[in-house]
Coordinates of N, CA and C in Angstrom, one line a residue:
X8 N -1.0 10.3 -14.8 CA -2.2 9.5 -14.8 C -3.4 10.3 -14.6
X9 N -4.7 10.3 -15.4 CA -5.7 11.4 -15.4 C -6.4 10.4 -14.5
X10 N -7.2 11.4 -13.9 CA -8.3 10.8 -12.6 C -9.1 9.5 -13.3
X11 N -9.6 9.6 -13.9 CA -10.4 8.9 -14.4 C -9.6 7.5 -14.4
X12 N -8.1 7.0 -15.0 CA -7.6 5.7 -14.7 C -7.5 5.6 -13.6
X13 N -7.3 6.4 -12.9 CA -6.8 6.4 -11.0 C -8.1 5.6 -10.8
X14 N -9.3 6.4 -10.7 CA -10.2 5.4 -10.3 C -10.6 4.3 -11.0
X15 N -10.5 3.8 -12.2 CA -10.9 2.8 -12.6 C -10.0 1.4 -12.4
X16 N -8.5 1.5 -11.3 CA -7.7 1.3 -10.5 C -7.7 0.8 -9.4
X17 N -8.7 1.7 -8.9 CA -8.6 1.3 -7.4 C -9.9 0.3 -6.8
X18 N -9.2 -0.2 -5.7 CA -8.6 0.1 -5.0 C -6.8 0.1 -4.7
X19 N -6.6 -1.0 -5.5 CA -5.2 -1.5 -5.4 C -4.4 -1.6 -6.6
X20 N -4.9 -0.7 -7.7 CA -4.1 -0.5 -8.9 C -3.5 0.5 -8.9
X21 N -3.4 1.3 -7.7 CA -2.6 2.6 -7.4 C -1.5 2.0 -6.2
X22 N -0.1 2.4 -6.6 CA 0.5 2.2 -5.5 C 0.1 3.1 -4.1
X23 N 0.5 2.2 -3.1 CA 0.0 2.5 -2.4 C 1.4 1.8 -0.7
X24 N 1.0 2.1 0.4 CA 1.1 1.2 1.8 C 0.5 0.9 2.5
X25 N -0.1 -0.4 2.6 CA -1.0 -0.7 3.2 C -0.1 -0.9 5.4
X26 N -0.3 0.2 6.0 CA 0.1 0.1 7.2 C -0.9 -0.9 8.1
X27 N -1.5 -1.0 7.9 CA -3.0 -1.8 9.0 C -3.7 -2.6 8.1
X28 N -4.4 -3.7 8.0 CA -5.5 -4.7 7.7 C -6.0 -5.6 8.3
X29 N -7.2 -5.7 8.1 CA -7.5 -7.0 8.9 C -7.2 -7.0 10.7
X30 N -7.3 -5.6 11.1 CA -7.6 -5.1 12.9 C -9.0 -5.1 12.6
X31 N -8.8 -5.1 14.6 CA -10.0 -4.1 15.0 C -10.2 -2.7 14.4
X32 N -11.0 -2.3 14.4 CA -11.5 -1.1 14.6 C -10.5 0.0 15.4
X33 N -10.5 -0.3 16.6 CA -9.6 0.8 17.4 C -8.4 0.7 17.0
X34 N -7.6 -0.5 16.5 CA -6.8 -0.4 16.1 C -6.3 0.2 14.5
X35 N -7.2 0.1 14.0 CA -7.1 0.7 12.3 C -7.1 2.8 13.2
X36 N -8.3 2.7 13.5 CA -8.3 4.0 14.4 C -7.1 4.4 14.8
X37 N -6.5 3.8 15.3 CA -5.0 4.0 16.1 C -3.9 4.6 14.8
X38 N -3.9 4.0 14.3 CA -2.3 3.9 13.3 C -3.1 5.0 12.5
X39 N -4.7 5.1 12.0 CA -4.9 6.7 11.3 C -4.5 7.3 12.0
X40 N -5.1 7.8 13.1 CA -4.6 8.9 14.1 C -3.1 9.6 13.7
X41 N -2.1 8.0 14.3 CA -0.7 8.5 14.5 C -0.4 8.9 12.9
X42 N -0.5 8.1 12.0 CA -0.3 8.3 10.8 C -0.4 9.9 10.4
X43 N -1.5 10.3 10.6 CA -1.8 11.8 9.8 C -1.5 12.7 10.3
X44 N -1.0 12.7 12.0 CA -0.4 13.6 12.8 C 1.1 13.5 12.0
X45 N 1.5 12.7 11.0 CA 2.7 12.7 10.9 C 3.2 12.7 9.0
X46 N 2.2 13.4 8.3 CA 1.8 13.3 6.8 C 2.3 14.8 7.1
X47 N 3.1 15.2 5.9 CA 3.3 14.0 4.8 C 4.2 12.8 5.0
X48 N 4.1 11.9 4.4 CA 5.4 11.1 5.0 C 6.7 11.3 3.9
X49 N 7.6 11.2 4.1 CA 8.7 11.4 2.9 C 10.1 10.5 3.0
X50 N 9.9 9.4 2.3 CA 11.4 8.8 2.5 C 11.8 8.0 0.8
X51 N 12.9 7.9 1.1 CA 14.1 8.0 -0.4 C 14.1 6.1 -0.5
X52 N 13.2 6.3 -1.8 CA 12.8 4.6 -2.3 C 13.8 3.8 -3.1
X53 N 14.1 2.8 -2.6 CA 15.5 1.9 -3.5 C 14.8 0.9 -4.2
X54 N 13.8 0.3 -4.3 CA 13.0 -0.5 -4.7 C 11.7 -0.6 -4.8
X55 N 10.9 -1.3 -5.9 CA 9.2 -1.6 -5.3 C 9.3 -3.0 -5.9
X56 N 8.2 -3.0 -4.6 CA 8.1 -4.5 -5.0 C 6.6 -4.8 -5.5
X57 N 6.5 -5.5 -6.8 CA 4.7 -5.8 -6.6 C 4.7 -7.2 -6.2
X58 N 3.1 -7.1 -5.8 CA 2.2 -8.5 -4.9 C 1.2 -8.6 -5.7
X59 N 1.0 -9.8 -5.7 CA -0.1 -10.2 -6.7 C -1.1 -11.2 -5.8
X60 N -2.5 -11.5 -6.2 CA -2.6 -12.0 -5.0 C -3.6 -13.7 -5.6
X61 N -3.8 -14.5 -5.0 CA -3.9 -15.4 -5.3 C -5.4 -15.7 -4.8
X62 N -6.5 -14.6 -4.5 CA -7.5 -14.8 -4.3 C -8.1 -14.6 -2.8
X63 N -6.6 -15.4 -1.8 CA -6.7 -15.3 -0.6 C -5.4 -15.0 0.1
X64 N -4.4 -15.1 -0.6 CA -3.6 -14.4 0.2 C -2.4 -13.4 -1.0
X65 N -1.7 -12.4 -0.3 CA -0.7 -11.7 -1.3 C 0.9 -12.4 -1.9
X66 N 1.4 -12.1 -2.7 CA 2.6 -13.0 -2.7 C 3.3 -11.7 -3.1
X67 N 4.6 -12.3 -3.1 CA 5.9 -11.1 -3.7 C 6.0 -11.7 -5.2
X68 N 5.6 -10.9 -6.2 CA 5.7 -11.5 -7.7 C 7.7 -11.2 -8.2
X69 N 7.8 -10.0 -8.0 CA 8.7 -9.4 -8.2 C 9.0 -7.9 -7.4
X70 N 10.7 -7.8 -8.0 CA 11.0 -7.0 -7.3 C 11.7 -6.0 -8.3
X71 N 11.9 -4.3 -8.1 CA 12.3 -3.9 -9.3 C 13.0 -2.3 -8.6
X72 N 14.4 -2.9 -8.7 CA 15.2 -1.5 -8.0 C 15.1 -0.3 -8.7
X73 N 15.4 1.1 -8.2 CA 15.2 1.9 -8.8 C 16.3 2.4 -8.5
X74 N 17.3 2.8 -10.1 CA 18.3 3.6 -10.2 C 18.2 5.0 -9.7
X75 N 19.5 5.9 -9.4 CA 19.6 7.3 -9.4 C 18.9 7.3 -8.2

């Protein structure tokens, strides 16, 4: 994907993990901290799932395993 669709994407047209939303402050603070003390992260994916969202909240649209 060239930069230029990445950003015409985002915020949430790039996969992504959303670990924290909708905290305080110290708390978003918090989970960065621990988070980047601990990047890269690396773990073996069986599935993704996309969410779609209905304006105000997210839903599970589908789900789509990944062979091999």
């Amino acid at each position: 994907m060239s930069t230029t669709s990445a950003r015409a994407m985002q915020p949430y047209g790039i996969p992504h993990l959303t670990v924290a939303h909708g905290q305080q402050a110290h708390v978003l603070d918090e989970a960065e901290a621990t988070l980047t003390a601990r990047l890269p992260i690396t773990a073996n994916v069986t599935l993704v799932s996309l969410f779609v969202s209905d304006g105000d909240r997210w839903h599970s649209r589908a789900e789509f395993p990944l062979l091999g």
